Coordinates of C-alpha atoms and ligand atoms in Angstrom, one line a residue:
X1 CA 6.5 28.4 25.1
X2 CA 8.2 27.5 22.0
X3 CA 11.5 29.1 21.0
X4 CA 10.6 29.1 17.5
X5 CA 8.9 32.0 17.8
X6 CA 11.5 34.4 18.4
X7 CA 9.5 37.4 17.5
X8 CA 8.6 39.1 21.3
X9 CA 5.5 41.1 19.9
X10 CA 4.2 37.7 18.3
X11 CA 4.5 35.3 21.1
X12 CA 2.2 37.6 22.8
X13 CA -0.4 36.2 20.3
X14 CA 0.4 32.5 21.5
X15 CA -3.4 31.0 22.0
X16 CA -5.3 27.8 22.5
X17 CA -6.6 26.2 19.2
X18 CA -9.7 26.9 20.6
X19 CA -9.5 30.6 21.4
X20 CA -8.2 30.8 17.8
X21 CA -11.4 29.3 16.6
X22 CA -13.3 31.9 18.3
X23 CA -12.5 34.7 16.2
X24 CA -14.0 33.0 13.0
X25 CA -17.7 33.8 12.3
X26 CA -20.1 32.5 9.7
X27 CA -19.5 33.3 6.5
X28 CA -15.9 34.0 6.8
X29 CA -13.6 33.1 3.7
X30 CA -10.4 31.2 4.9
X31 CA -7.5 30.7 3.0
X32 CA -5.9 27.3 4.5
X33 CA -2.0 26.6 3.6
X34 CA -1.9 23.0 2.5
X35 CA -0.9 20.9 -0.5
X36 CA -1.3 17.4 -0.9
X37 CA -1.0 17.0 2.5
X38 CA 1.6 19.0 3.6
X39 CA 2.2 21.9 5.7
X40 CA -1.4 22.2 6.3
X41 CA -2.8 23.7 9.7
X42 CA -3.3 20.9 12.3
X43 CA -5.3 22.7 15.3
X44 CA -7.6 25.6 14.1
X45 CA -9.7 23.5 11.4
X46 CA -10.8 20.8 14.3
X47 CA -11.0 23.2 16.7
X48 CA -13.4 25.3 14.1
X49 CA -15.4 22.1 13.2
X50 CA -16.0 21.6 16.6
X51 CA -17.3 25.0 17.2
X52 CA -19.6 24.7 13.7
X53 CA -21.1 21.3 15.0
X54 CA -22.2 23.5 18.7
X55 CA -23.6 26.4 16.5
X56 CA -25.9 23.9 14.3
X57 CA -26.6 21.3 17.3
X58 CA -28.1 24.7 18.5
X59 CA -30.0 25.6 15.2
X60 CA -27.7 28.1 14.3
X61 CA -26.4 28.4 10.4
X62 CA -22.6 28.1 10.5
X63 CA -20.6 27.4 7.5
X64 CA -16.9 29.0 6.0
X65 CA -15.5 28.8 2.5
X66 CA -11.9 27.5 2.1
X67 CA -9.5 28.1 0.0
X68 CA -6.7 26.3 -0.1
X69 CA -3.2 25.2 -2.0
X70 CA -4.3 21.9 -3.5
X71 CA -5.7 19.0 -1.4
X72 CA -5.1 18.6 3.0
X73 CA -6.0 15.5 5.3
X74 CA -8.5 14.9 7.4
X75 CA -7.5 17.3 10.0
X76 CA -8.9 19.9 7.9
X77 CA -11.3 18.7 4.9
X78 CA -12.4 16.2 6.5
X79 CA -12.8 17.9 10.0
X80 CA -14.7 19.9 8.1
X81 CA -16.4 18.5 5.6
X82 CA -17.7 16.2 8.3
X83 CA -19.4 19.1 10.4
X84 CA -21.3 20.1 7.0
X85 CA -19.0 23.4 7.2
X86 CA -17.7 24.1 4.1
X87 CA -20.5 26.1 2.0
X88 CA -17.8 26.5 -0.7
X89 CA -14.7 25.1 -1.8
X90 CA -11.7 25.5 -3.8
X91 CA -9.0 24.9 -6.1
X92 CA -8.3 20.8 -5.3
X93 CA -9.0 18.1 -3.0
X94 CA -9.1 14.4 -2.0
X95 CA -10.6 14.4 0.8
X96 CA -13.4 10.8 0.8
X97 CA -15.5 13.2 3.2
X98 CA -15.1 16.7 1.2
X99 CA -15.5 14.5 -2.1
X100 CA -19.2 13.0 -0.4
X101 CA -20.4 16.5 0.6
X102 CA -19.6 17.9 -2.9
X103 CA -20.9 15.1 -4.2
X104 CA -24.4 14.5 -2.5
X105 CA -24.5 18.5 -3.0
X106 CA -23.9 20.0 0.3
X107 CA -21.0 22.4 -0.4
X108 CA -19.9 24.0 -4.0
X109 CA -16.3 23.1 -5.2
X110 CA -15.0 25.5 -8.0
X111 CA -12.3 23.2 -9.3
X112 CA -10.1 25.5 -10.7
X113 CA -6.5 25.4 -12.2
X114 CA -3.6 25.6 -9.6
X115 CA -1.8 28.2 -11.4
X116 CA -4.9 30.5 -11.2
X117 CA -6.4 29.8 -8.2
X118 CA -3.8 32.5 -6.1
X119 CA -4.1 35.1 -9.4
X120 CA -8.1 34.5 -9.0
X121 CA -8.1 35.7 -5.7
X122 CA -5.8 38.3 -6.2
X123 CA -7.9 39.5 -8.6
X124 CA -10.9 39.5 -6.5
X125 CA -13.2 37.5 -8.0
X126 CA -13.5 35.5 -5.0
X127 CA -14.2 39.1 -2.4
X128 CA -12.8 39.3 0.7
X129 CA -11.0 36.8 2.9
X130 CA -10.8 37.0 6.3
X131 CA -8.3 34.6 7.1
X132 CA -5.2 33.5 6.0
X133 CA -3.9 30.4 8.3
X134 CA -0.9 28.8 7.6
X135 CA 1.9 26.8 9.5
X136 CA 5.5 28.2 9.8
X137 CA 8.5 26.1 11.5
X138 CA 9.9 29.0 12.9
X139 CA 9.0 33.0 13.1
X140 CA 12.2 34.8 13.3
X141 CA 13.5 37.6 15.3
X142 CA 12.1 40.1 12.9
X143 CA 8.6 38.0 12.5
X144 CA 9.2 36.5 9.1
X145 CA 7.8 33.1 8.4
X146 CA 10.1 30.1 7.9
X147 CA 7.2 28.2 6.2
X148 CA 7.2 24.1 6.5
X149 CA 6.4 21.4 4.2
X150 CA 4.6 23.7 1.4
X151 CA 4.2 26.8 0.1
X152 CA 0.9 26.6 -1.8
X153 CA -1.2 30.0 -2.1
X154 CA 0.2 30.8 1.2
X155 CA 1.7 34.2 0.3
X156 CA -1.5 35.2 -1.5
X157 CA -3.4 34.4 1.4
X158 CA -1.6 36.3 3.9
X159 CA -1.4 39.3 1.7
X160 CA -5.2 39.4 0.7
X161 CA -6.8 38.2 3.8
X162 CA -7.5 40.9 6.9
X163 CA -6.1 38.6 9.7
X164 CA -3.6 35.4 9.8
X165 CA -2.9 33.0 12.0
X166 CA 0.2 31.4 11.8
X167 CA 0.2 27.4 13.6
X168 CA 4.1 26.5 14.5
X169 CA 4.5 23.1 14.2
X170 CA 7.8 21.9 16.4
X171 CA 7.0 18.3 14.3
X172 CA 8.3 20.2 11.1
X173 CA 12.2 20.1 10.6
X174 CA 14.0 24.1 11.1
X175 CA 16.2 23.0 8.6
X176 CA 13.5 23.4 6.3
X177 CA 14.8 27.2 6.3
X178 CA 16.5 27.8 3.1
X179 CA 14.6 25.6 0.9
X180 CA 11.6 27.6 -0.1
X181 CA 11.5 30.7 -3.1
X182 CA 9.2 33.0 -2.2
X183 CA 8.6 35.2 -4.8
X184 CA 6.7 38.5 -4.4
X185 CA 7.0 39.8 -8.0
X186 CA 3.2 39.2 -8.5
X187 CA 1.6 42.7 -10.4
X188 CA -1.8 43.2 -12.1
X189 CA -2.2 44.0 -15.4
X190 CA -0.6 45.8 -17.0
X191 CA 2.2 45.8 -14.7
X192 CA 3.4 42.0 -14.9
X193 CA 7.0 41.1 -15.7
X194 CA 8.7 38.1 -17.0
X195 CA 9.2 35.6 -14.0
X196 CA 13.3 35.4 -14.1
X197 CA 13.6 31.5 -13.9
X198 CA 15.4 30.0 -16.9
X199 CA 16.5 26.9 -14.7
X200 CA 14.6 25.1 -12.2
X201 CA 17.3 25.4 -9.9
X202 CA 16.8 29.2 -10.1
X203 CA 16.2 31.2 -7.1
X204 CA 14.4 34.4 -7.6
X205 CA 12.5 35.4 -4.5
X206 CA 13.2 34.9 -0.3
X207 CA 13.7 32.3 1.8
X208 CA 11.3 33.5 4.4
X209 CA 7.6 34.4 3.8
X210 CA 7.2 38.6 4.9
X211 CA 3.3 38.6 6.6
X212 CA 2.3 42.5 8.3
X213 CA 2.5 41.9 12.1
X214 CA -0.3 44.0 12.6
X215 CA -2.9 41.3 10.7
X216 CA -1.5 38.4 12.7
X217 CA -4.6 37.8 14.8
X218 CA -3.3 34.5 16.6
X219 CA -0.5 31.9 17.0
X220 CA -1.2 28.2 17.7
X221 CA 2.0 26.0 18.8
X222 CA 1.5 22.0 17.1
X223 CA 3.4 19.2 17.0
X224 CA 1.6 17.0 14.8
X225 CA 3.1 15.4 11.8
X226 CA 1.9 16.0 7.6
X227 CA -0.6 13.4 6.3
X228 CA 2.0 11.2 4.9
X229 CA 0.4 7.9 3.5
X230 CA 2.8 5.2 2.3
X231 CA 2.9 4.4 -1.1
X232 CA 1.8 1.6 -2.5
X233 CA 4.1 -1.5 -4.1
X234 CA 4.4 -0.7 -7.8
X235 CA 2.3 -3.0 -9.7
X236 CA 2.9 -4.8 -12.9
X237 CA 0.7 -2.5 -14.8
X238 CA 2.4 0.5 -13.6
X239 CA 6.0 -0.6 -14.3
X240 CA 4.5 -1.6 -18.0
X241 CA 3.2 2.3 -18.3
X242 CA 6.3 3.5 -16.9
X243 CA 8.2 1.3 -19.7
X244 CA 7.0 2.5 -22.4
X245 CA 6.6 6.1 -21.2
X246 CA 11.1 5.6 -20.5
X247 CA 11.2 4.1 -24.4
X248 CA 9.1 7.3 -25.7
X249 CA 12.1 9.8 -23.8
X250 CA 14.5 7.4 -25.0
X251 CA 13.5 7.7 -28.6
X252 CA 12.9 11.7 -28.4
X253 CA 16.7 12.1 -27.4
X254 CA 17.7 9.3 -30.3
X255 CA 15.7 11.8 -33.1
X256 CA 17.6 15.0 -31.2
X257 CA 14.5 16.6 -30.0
X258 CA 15.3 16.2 -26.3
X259 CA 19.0 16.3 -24.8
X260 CA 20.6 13.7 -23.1
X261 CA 19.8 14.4 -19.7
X262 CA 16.0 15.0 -21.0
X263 CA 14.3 17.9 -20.2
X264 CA 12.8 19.2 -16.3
X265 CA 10.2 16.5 -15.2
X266 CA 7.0 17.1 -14.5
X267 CA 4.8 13.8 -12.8
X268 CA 1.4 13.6 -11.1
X269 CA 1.6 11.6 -7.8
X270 CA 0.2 7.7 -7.5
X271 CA 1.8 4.5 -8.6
X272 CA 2.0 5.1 -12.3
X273 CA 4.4 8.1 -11.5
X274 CA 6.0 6.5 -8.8
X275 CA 7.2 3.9 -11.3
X276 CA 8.9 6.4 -13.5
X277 CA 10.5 7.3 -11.2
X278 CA 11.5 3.8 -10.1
X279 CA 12.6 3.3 -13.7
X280 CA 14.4 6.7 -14.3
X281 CA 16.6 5.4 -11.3
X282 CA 17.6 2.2 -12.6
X283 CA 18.4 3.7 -16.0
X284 CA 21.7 5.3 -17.1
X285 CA 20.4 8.6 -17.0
X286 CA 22.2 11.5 -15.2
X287 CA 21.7 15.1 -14.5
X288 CA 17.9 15.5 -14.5
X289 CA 16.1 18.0 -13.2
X290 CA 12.1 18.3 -12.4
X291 CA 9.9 21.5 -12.5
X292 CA 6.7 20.0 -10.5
X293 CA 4.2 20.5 -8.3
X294 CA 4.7 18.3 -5.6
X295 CA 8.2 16.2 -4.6
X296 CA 7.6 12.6 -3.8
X297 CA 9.8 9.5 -2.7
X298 CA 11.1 8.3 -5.8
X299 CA 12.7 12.3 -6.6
X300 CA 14.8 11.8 -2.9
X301 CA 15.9 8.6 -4.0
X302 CA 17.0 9.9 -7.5
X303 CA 19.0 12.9 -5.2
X304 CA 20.2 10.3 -3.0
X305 CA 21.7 8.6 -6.4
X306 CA 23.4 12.0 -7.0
X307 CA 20.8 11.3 -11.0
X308 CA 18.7 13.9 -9.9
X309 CA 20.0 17.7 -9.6
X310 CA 17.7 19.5 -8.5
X311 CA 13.8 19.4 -8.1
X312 CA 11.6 22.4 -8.0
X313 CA 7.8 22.1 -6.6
X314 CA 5.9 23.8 -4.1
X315 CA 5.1 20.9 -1.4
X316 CA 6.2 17.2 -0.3
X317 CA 4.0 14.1 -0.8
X318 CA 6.1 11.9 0.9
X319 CA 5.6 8.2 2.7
X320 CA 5.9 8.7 6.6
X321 CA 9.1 7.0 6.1
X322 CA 10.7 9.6 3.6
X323 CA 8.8 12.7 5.4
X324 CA 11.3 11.6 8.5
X325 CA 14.2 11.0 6.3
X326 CA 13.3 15.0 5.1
X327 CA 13.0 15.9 8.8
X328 CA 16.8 14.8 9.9
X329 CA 18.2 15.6 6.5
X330 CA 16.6 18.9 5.4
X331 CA 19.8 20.6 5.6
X332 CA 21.3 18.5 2.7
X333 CA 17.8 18.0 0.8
X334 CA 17.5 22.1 0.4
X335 CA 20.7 22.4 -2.0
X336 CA 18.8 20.3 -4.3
X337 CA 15.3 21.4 -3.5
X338 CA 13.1 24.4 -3.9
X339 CA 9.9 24.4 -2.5
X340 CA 8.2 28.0 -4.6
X341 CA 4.3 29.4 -4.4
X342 CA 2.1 27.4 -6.9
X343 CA 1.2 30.6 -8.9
X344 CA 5.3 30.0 -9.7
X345 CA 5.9 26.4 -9.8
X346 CA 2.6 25.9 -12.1
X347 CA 3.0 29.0 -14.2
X348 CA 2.5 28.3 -17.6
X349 CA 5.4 31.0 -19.1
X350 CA 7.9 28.8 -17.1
X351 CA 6.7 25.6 -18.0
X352 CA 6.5 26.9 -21.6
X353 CA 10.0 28.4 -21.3
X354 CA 12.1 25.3 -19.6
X355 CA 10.4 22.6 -21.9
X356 CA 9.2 20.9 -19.4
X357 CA 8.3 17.2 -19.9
X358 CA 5.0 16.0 -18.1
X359 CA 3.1 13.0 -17.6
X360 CA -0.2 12.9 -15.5
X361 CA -2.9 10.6 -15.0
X362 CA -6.4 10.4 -16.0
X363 CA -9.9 9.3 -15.5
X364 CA -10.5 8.3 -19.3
X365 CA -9.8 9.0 -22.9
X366 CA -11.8 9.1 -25.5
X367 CA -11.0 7.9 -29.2
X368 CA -9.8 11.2 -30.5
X369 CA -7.9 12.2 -27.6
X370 CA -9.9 14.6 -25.3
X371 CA -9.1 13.7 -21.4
X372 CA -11.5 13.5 -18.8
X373 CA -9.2 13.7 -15.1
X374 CA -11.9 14.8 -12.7
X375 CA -15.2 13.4 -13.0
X376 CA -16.9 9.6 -12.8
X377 CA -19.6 8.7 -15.2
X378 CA -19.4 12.5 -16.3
X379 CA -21.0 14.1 -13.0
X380 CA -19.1 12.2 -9.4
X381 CA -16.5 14.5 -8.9
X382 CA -12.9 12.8 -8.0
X383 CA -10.7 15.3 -7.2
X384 CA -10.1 17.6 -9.5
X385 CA -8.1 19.3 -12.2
X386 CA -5.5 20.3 -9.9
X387 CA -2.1 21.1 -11.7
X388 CA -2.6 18.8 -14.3
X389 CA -4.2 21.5 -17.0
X390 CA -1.2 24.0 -16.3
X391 CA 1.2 21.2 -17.2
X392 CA -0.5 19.3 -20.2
X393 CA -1.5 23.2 -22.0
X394 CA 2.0 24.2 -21.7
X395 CA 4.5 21.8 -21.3
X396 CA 6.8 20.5 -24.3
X397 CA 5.6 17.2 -23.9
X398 CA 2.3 16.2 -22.2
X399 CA 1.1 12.7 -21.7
X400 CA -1.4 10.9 -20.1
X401 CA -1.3 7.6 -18.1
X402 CA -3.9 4.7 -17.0
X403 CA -4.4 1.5 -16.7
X404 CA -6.9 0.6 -19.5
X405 CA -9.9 -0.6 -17.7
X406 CA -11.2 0.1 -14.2
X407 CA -13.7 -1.4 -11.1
X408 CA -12.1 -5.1 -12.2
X409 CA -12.5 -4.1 -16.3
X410 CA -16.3 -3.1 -16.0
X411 CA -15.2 0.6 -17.2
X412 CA -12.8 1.0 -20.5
X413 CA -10.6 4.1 -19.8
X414 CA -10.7 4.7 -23.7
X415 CA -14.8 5.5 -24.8
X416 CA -16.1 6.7 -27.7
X417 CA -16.5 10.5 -25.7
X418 CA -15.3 11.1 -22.3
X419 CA -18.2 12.4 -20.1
X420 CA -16.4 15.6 -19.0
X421 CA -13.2 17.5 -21.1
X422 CA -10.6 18.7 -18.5
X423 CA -7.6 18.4 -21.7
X424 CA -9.1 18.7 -25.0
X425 CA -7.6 17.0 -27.7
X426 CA -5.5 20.2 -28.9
X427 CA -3.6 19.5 -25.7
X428 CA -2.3 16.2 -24.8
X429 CA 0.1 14.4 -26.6
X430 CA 0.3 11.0 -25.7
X431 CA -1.6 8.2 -24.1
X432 CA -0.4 5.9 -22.4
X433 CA -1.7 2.3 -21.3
X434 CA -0.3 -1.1 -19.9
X435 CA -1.0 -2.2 -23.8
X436 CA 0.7 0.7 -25.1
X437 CA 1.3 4.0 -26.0
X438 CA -0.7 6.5 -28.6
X439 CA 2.2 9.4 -29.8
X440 CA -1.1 11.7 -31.3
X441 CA 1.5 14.5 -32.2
X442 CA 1.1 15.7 -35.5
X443 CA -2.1 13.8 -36.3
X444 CA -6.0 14.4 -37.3
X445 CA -8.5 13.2 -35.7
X446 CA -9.2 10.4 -37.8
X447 CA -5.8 9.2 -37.5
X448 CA -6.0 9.5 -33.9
X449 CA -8.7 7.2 -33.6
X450 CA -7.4 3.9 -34.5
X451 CA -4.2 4.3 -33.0
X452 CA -5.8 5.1 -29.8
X453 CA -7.6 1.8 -29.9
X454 CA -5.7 -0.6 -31.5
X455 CA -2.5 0.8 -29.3
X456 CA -4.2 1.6 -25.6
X457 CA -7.7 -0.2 -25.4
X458 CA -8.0 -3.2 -23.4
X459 CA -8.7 -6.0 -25.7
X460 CA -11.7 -6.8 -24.2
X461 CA -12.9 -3.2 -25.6
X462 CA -11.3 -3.2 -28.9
X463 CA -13.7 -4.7 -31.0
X464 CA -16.3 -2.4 -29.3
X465 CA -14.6 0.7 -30.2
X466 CA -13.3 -0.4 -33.3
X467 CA -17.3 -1.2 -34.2
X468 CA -18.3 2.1 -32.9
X469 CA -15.7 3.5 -34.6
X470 CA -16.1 2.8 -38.4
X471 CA -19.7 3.5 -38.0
X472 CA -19.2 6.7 -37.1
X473 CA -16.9 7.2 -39.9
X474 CA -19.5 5.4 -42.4
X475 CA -22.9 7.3 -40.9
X476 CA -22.1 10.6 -39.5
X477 CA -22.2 13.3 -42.5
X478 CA -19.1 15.0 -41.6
X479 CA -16.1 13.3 -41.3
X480 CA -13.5 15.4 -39.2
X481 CA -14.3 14.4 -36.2
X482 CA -17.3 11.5 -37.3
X483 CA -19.4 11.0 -33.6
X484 CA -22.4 8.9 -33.2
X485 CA -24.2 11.3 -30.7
X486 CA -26.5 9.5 -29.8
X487 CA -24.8 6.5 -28.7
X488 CA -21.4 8.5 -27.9
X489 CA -22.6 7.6 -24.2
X490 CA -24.2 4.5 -24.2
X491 CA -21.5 3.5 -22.6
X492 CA -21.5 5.0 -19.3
X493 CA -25.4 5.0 -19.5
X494 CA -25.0 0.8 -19.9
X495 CA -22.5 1.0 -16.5
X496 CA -24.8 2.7 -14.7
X497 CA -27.7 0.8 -15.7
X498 CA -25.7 -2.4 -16.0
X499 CA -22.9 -2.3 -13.6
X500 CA -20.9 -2.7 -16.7
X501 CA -19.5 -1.0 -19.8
X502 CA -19.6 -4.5 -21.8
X503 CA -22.2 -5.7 -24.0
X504 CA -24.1 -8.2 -22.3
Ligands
LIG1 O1 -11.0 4.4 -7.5 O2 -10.0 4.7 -5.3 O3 -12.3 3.8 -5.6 O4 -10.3 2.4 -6.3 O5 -10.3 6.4 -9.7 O6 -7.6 5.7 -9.9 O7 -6.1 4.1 -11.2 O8 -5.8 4.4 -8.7 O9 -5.2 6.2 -10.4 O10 -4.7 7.4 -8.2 O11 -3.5 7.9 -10.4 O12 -5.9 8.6 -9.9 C1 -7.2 10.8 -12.6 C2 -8.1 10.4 -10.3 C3 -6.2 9.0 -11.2 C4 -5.8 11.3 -10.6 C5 -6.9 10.4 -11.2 C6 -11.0 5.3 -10.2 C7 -10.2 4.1 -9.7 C8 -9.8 4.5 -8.4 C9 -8.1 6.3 -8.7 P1 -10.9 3.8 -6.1 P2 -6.2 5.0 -10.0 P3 -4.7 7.5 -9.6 C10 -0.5 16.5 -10.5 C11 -1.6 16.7 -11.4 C12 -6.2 15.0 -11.6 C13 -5.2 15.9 -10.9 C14 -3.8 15.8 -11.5 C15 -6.2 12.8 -10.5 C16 -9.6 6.0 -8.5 O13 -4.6 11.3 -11.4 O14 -6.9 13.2 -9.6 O15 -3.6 15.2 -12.5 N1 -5.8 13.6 -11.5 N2 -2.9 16.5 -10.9 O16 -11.0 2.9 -9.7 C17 -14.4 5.2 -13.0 C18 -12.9 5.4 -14.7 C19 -11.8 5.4 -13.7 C20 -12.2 5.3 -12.4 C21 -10.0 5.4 -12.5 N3 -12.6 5.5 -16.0 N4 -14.1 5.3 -14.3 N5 -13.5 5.3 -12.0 N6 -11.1 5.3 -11.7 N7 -10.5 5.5 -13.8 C22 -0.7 16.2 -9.0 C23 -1.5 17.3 -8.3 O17 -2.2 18.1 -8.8 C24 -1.3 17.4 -6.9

């Protein structure tokens, strides 16, 4: 048996995967660690999917509701997803095989703000839950959790839920110890407090998560490693967003409203912010910090550079290559990394408070500047909000990034009315494309509009929108916001009929 479970009254609780699985019944409500695929459980979920596909190949109903951090891998969603297991769903995913059975209307997904998802369930609008299974490192001596590669809703799970079971995974580094936050300051109405950070290299909680020996129902040893998928080159389009996106910083520190060294970064995860990145290390810059959700490659190389301070998120979305970098170098990597619960890392009074500096992608935009993030022709969920509505309501500069058209330039990211509002237009700040960059602070609607399309439209779309645009403004009565509603769609209604959002 492993030594990292020091604890002697918990390694009596060591268990097959199986066994684990055993004690979960229909019905039951599970909250998973896990956050863009890390430090999710490796074992129970597949063992559990296996035990859901028995009970229905023998006509038995058999499903669970999970909650999770963000999104997992396909040891878990899609383990599950692909047994038709999960009834229900929340706050985030990316799962192709969870995305299909919300899609095609097998399970619910309440797509919910990171921030809130923990407070949500702490509140109780969720009921009860069962479960809590997470993945530690290392349980020491005393039975606290050295947690691994995230921290997600983990603490709120363990304190809600009537049993836990704890997976320790010997592929995770021990080193790890040290770099999470764990703060346990959470209160109800009317008892909260102000969260003490003022820095993001503040630490204001404990390195080791406490869970109540007496829940922990069953402990699984793993060895498997985080779903770390390599990123992508960066591609011309990216490195144009990321350009102009470096200019626009630039500029704000030339007029005085950001300091040198900018202000904490906030960035999504794909190519577009992988770019910035890229760029922010081959700039002059020094001294930055990042209050985020999740740390990817390009932050380690920043730290590597010594241009990066100190990065505060709540999980790793790291390249195989850079996860095993993490794994023989934690010990330096946690003096400039804190890895905090998402009800912390995502809370809106901190983000507010440091002036935090975010950029996030999107799905499309319309002309006035109302953000759709989550759903395809206004009904195929993607993923979903995740932390991107904490950031862009709260943060001291929110923009959004695309390329300009999608599916080979059959879809214009900028339509006359996105089919679905995750960011109104009282909310983000700037858009971004490869052709260029919309600053909307400080302007009305109408002003917006052609800025939007003459600066971030494909050209291919311009004239379209440009059409649409002063008709609106000649026909509709009023002319805040002038919409032609009923044409505001026609474009997604022509690419679904079509295969195209061009006139033929
Ligand atoms: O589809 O995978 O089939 O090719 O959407 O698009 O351009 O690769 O961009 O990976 O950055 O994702 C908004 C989904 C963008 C993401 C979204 C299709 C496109 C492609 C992916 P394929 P790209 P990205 C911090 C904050 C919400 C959560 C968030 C997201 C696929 O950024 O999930 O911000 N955001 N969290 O073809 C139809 C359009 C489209 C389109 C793109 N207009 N119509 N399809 N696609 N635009 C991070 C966390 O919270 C963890």
């Amino acid at each position: 048996m492993s030594e990292r479970i020091a604890n002697a009254a918990l390694r009596q609780k060591v268990m097959s995967a199986d066994d684990a699985a055993a004690l979960i019944n229909d019905g039951d409500q599970i909250g998973f660690g896990g956050f863009t695929g890390s430090g999710y459980p490796k074992a129970l979920p597949s063992a559990l999917a296996k035990r859901i596909k028995e009970s229905h190949d023998r006509g038995e109903k058999f499903t669970v509701n999970v909650f999770t951090g963000a999104s997992t891998a396909p040891e878990l969603d899609g383990a599950l997803a692909s047994v038709d297991g999960i009834g229900w769903r929340m706050p985030y995913q990316s799962d192709p095989q969870m995305r299909n059975k919300i899609n095609d209307g097998t399970s619910f997904y309440t797509d919910i703000h990171l921030s809130e998802s923990g407070m949500m369930v702490r509140q109780g609008f969720f009921g009860k839950v069962d479960y809590a299974v997470i993945e530690a490192t290392r349980i020491t001596e005393d039975g606290d959790v050295v947690l691994t590669s995230s921290v997600g809703n983990n603490a709120v799970y363990c304190d809600v839920a009537d049993k836990i079971i704890i997976e320790v995974n010997s592929w995770q580094s021990e080193d790890l110890e040290g770099m999470h936050d764990i703060y346990g300051g959470f209160a109800l109405p009317p008892n909260r407090v102000p969260i003490p950070i003022t820095h993001p290299g503040d630490r204001i909680g404990d390195k080791f998560l406490h869970v109540p020996q007496n829940k922990v129902a069953a402990i699984i040893e793993t060895d498997g490693p985080d779903r770390n998928t390599p990123f992508k080159p960066i591609d011309d389009d990216s490195r144009k967003i990321a350009g102009y996106l470096l200019d626009f910083y630039d500029n704000e520190v030339k007029q005085g409203r950001m300091p040198k060294n900018l202000l904490p970064l906030q960035s999504g995860v794909g190519n577009i912010p992988n770019a910035v990145l890229d760029g922010l290390l081959h700039s002059d810059l020094e001294h930055l910090t990042s209050y985020t959700e999740v740390i990817q490659d390009g932050m380690i190389d920043l730290i590597d550079a010594g241009k990066l301070d100190v990065a505060s998120a709540t999980a790793f979305s790291l390249s195989p290559e850079y996860a095993h970098k993490m794994n023989e170098n934690a010990a330096f990597y946690r003096d400039h990394i804190i890895l905090r619960p998402q009800e912390i890392s995502n809370h809106p009074e901190v983000i507010r408070r440091l002036g935090v500096v975010g950029a996030n992608g999107m799905i499309e935009a319309d002309i006035y500047g109302n953000v759709n993030s989550t759903h395809v022709m206004g009904s195929r969920m993607m993923n979903g909000i995740g932390g991107s509505g904490d950031f862009t309501r709260n943060a001291y500069i929110s923009a959004f990034v695309s390329p300009s058209t999608a599916k080979g330039g059959a879809i214009s990211a900028i339509v006359p009315m996105v089919s679905h509002v995750d960011h109104t237009e009282h909310d983000g700040m700037v858009i971004i494309t490869e052709q260029g960059i919309a600053d909307l602070r400080g302007l009305a609607p109408r002003q917006r509009a052609p800025k939007i399309i003459e600066n971030c439209a494909h050209p291919d779309y311009r004239p379209m929108l440009m059409d649409y645009y002063e008709r609106a403004l000649r026909d509709c009565k009023f002319k805040h916001t002038p919409q032609l509603l009923g044409e505001a769609y026609s474009w997604h209604t022509r690419f679904l009929e079509t295969g195209t959002m061009k006139e033929s």
